[in-house]
Amino acid sequence: MARTLVVLATYNERENLRPMVEAILGLELPGLDILVVDDNSPDGTGQIADELSAEHTELSVVHRKGKLGLGSAQVGGMELAQLHGYDYVVTMDSDFSHAPKYLPALIAAMDDCELAIGSRYVPGGGTRNWGVVRRLMSWGANTFVRLGLGLKPRDCSAGFKCYHVGTLSRIDLSRIVARGYAFQEEMVYRFQLLGARIAEVPIIFENRRRGETKMSLGEIFGLFFTVFRLRWRRLAAKLSGRGGM
Ligand SMILES: Nc1nc2c(ncn2[C@@H]2O[C@H](COP(=O)(O)OP(=O)(O)OP(=O)(O)O)[C@@H](O)[C@H]2O)c(=O)[nH]1
Ligand SMILES: [Mg+2]
């Protein structure tokens, strides 16, 4: 039986965390555990995570000292998954945008790939209640990385993913450029560079149930920075005859 670690990065998700955890555990998927990575949320999400871990043996918590970014929280989760011998790592938002009901399909897709993306932009997928600005931003980010990094998947900025841990081990996680949201695109790029098989599983993305967004202008700049940095590294590696990234 494959073992899966679901990594829930949290920053001020007090109202969402408990129902999210209960919905995931309620699926009763065999071999599935949850890791909450909380960045010292001022709203007390970390305490709720501790309470949940006392109630559920399947759940553990990592407390970090401050807001270090979504990407770095997910890297932390991946490192622990490697250490504890999990087969798969799932990353998902803790605000119900990524509905737990899709977990079985996402994990099942791993039979034929090394990275399964919960995708909004394949037939059957989509977004609910998004305004024009949000749609444009998402389209812009995806188009930019598909052109800038030559990425093949339709939804490269999706945070709902299932990674094959064995393949993750072929990536030097200490050399990841993106600390924040651009981590999503960078991981697609790195899996594509490895020649890994990437599948897209349709999901309907819903707006967060409660709480506030952590999306910021800094995250948008972070995407530009990451793409240019990765292009530059690739060029430098080619020129020097080294393959490494
Ligand atoms: N640990 C940690 N989690 C973070 C950080 N930034 C964001 N998150 C979490 O990452 C997930 C995605 O953040 P969101 O604010 O939902 O971003 P979004 O989905 O683009 O925006 P909305 O859902 O529209 O609010 C949520 O579970 C956040 O709590 C961070 O710096 N550290
Ligand atoms: Mg969200």
Short mmCIF file of C-alpha atoms in Angstrom, two decimals, residues 13-230:
data_model
loop_
_atom_site.label_atom_id
_atom_site.label_comp_id
_atom_site.label_asym_id
_atom_site.label_seq_id
_atom_site.Cartn_x
_atom_site.Cartn_y
_atom_site.Cartn_z
CA GLU A 13 -6.33 29.68 8.41
CA ARG A 14 -7.97 29.46 11.85
CA GLU A 15 -11.49 28.92 10.53
CA ASN A 16 -10.54 26.56 7.71
CA LEU A 17 -8.00 24.17 9.20
CA ARG A 18 -10.22 21.97 11.38
CA PRO A 19 -12.92 21.40 8.75
CA MET A 20 -10.22 20.79 6.11
CA VAL A 21 -8.50 18.16 8.24
CA GLU A 22 -11.80 16.51 9.12
CA ALA A 23 -12.87 16.42 5.47
CA ILE A 24 -9.56 14.83 4.42
CA LEU A 25 -9.51 12.24 7.20
CA GLY A 26 -13.23 11.59 6.58
CA LEU A 27 -12.31 10.14 3.19
CA GLU A 28 -10.61 7.29 5.08
CA LEU A 29 -7.96 6.82 2.43
CA PRO A 30 -5.57 4.04 3.46
CA GLY A 31 -1.96 5.04 4.17
CA LEU A 32 -2.71 8.75 4.25
CA ASP A 33 -1.25 11.13 6.84
CA ILE A 34 -1.36 14.92 7.16
CA LEU A 35 1.41 17.36 7.96
CA VAL A 36 0.48 20.94 8.85
CA VAL A 37 3.28 23.45 8.27
CA ASP A 38 2.32 26.63 10.13
CA ASP A 39 4.36 29.81 9.96
CA ASN A 40 3.54 31.12 13.42
CA SER A 41 0.15 32.41 12.24
CA PRO A 42 -0.88 35.42 14.34
CA ASP A 43 -4.48 34.15 14.40
CA GLY A 44 -3.58 31.01 16.38
CA THR A 45 -3.81 28.44 13.57
CA GLY A 46 -0.74 26.74 15.09
CA GLN A 47 -2.58 25.99 18.36
CA ILE A 48 -5.51 24.52 16.44
CA ALA A 49 -3.04 22.34 14.54
CA ASP A 50 -1.61 21.11 17.85
CA GLU A 51 -5.11 20.30 19.13
CA LEU A 52 -5.83 18.38 15.95
CA SER A 53 -2.60 16.43 16.25
CA ALA A 54 -3.55 15.42 19.79
CA GLU A 55 -6.89 14.14 18.44
CA HIS A 56 -5.65 12.38 15.31
CA THR A 57 -2.59 10.12 15.19
CA GLU A 58 -2.44 10.63 11.41
CA LEU A 59 -1.63 14.32 11.83
CA SER A 60 1.62 16.03 12.76
CA VAL A 61 2.63 19.67 12.89
CA VAL A 62 5.72 21.69 12.06
CA HIS A 63 5.88 25.17 13.56
CA ARG A 64 8.17 27.64 11.84
CA LYS A 65 9.24 30.95 13.27
CA GLY A 66 7.49 33.28 10.85
CA LYS A 67 6.01 33.73 7.38
CA LEU A 68 8.70 32.13 5.21
CA GLY A 69 6.60 31.54 2.10
CA LEU A 70 4.31 28.86 0.69
CA GLY A 71 7.03 27.25 -1.43
CA SER A 72 9.46 26.89 1.44
CA ALA A 73 6.68 25.42 3.63
CA GLN A 74 5.99 22.80 0.95
CA VAL A 75 9.71 22.02 0.60
CA GLY A 76 9.80 21.44 4.36
CA GLY A 77 6.95 18.97 3.99
CA MET A 78 8.67 17.19 1.10
CA GLU A 79 11.88 16.77 3.07
CA LEU A 80 9.97 15.17 5.94
CA ALA A 81 8.13 12.88 3.50
CA GLN A 82 11.51 11.71 2.16
CA LEU A 83 12.84 11.18 5.65
CA HIS A 84 9.85 9.12 6.74
CA GLY A 85 9.65 6.95 3.63
CA TYR A 86 6.37 8.17 2.10
CA ASP A 87 5.67 7.24 -1.52
CA TYR A 88 3.72 10.37 -2.41
CA VAL A 89 3.42 13.96 -1.21
CA VAL A 90 0.25 15.92 -1.87
CA THR A 91 0.27 19.69 -1.55
CA MET A 92 -3.00 21.57 -1.26
CA ASP A 93 -4.33 24.88 0.04
CA SER A 94 -5.93 24.85 3.48
CA ASP A 95 -8.89 27.03 2.52
CA PHE A 96 -11.11 24.55 0.58
CA SER A 97 -10.11 25.95 -2.82
CA HIS A 98 -8.70 22.48 -3.39
CA ALA A 99 -11.57 20.19 -2.48
CA PRO A 100 -10.55 17.04 -0.57
CA LYS A 101 -12.97 15.00 -2.70
CA TYR A 102 -10.44 15.08 -5.56
CA LEU A 103 -7.72 13.36 -3.52
CA PRO A 104 -8.60 9.80 -4.61
CA ALA A 105 -8.42 10.71 -8.32
CA LEU A 106 -5.19 12.66 -7.85
CA ILE A 107 -3.50 9.78 -6.03
CA ALA A 108 -4.87 7.19 -8.48
CA ALA A 109 -3.29 9.15 -11.35
CA MET A 110 0.13 8.36 -9.85
CA ASP A 111 -0.08 4.85 -11.32
CA ASP A 112 0.94 6.39 -14.65
CA CYS A 113 2.95 9.51 -13.77
CA GLU A 114 5.41 11.07 -11.36
CA LEU A 115 3.53 14.35 -10.94
CA ALA A 116 -0.24 14.72 -10.96
CA ILE A 117 -1.63 18.26 -11.15
CA GLY A 118 -5.13 19.13 -9.95
CA SER A 119 -5.84 21.18 -13.04
CA ARG A 120 -8.33 23.94 -13.75
CA TYR A 121 -7.50 24.12 -17.43
CA VAL A 122 -8.21 20.67 -18.84
CA PRO A 123 -11.68 19.48 -19.92
CA GLY A 124 -13.81 18.96 -16.83
CA GLY A 125 -11.78 21.43 -14.77
CA GLY A 126 -12.54 25.07 -14.03
CA THR A 127 -12.93 27.87 -11.53
CA ARG A 128 -16.04 28.99 -9.70
CA ASN A 129 -16.96 32.60 -8.93
CA TRP A 130 -13.82 34.18 -10.32
CA GLY A 131 -13.90 37.81 -11.47
CA VAL A 132 -12.26 39.12 -14.62
CA VAL A 133 -9.11 40.30 -12.80
CA ARG A 134 -8.48 36.93 -11.17
CA ARG A 135 -9.05 35.09 -14.45
CA LEU A 136 -6.69 37.42 -16.28
CA MET A 137 -4.00 37.05 -13.63
CA SER A 138 -4.18 33.27 -13.75
CA TRP A 139 -4.18 33.20 -17.54
CA GLY A 140 -1.26 35.67 -17.61
CA ALA A 141 0.82 33.64 -15.15
CA ASN A 142 0.23 30.39 -17.04
CA THR A 143 0.92 31.90 -20.44
CA PHE A 144 4.07 33.59 -19.15
CA VAL A 145 5.57 30.40 -17.75
CA ARG A 146 4.49 28.23 -20.65
CA LEU A 147 6.31 30.60 -23.01
CA GLY A 148 9.15 31.60 -20.66
CA LEU A 149 10.04 28.10 -19.48
CA GLY A 150 8.51 26.02 -22.25
CA LEU A 151 6.18 24.25 -19.83
CA LYS A 152 3.74 21.78 -21.35
CA PRO A 153 0.91 21.38 -18.77
CA ARG A 154 -2.16 23.61 -19.10
CA ASP A 155 -2.23 24.54 -15.42
CA CYS A 156 1.29 25.28 -14.20
CA SER A 157 0.37 27.53 -11.26
CA ALA A 158 -1.85 24.97 -9.55
CA GLY A 159 -0.97 24.34 -5.91
CA PHE A 160 -2.91 21.08 -5.77
CA LYS A 161 -0.39 18.43 -6.74
CA CYS A 162 0.72 14.91 -5.99
CA TYR A 163 4.46 14.25 -6.25
CA HIS A 164 6.28 10.93 -6.46
CA VAL A 165 8.79 11.08 -3.62
CA GLY A 166 11.36 8.93 -5.42
CA THR A 167 11.42 11.45 -8.28
CA LEU A 168 11.55 14.37 -5.83
CA SER A 169 14.76 12.87 -4.51
CA ARG A 170 16.36 13.50 -7.90
CA ILE A 171 15.90 17.24 -7.35
CA ASP A 172 18.26 19.21 -5.13
CA LEU A 173 15.62 20.93 -3.00
CA SER A 174 18.25 23.24 -1.49
CA ARG A 175 18.66 24.81 -4.97
CA ILE A 176 15.00 25.73 -5.41
CA VAL A 177 14.78 29.38 -6.42
CA ALA A 178 11.20 30.23 -5.43
CA ARG A 179 10.31 30.67 -1.77
CA GLY A 180 6.73 31.74 -2.40
CA TYR A 181 3.92 30.97 -4.86
CA ALA A 182 6.26 30.67 -7.87
CA PHE A 183 7.36 27.37 -6.37
CA GLN A 184 4.39 25.79 -8.21
CA GLU A 185 5.72 26.71 -11.63
CA GLU A 186 9.31 25.90 -10.67
CA MET A 187 8.39 22.35 -9.66
CA VAL A 188 6.58 21.74 -12.95
CA TYR A 189 9.71 22.99 -14.71
CA ARG A 190 11.99 20.73 -12.70
CA PHE A 191 9.85 17.65 -13.26
CA GLN A 192 9.67 18.42 -16.97
CA LEU A 193 13.49 18.82 -17.14
CA LEU A 194 13.87 15.38 -15.56
CA GLY A 195 11.66 13.94 -18.28
CA ALA A 196 9.13 12.88 -15.65
CA ARG A 197 5.58 12.04 -16.70
CA ILE A 198 3.12 14.79 -15.73
CA ALA A 199 -0.64 14.20 -15.70
CA GLU A 200 -3.47 16.68 -15.21
CA VAL A 201 -6.55 15.67 -13.26
CA PRO A 202 -9.52 18.03 -13.70
CA ILE A 203 -10.67 19.93 -10.62
CA ILE A 204 -13.12 22.76 -10.03
CA PHE A 205 -11.31 25.42 -8.02
CA GLU A 206 -13.59 27.19 -5.53
CA ASN A 207 -12.95 30.51 -3.82
CA ARG A 208 -11.60 30.25 -0.29
CA ARG A 209 -14.37 29.57 2.24
CA ARG A 210 -13.18 31.89 5.00
CA GLY A 211 -10.29 34.13 5.92
CA GLU A 212 -8.15 36.36 3.74
CA THR A 213 -5.86 35.89 0.79
CA LYS A 214 -2.07 35.91 1.18
CA MET A 215 -1.58 36.66 -2.49
CA SER A 216 0.44 39.88 -2.90
CA LEU A 217 2.31 41.97 -5.43
CA GLY A 218 5.51 40.44 -4.07
CA GLU A 219 4.31 36.99 -5.20
CA ILE A 220 3.73 38.30 -8.73
CA PHE A 221 7.25 39.76 -8.85
CA GLY A 222 8.46 36.46 -7.43
CA LEU A 223 7.19 34.67 -10.53
CA PHE A 224 9.09 37.00 -12.88
CA PHE A 225 12.24 36.68 -10.78
CA THR A 226 11.99 32.88 -10.68
CA VAL A 227 11.49 32.50 -14.43
CA PHE A 228 14.44 34.78 -15.25
CA ARG A 229 16.66 33.12 -12.66
CA LEU A 230 15.85 29.63 -13.95
#
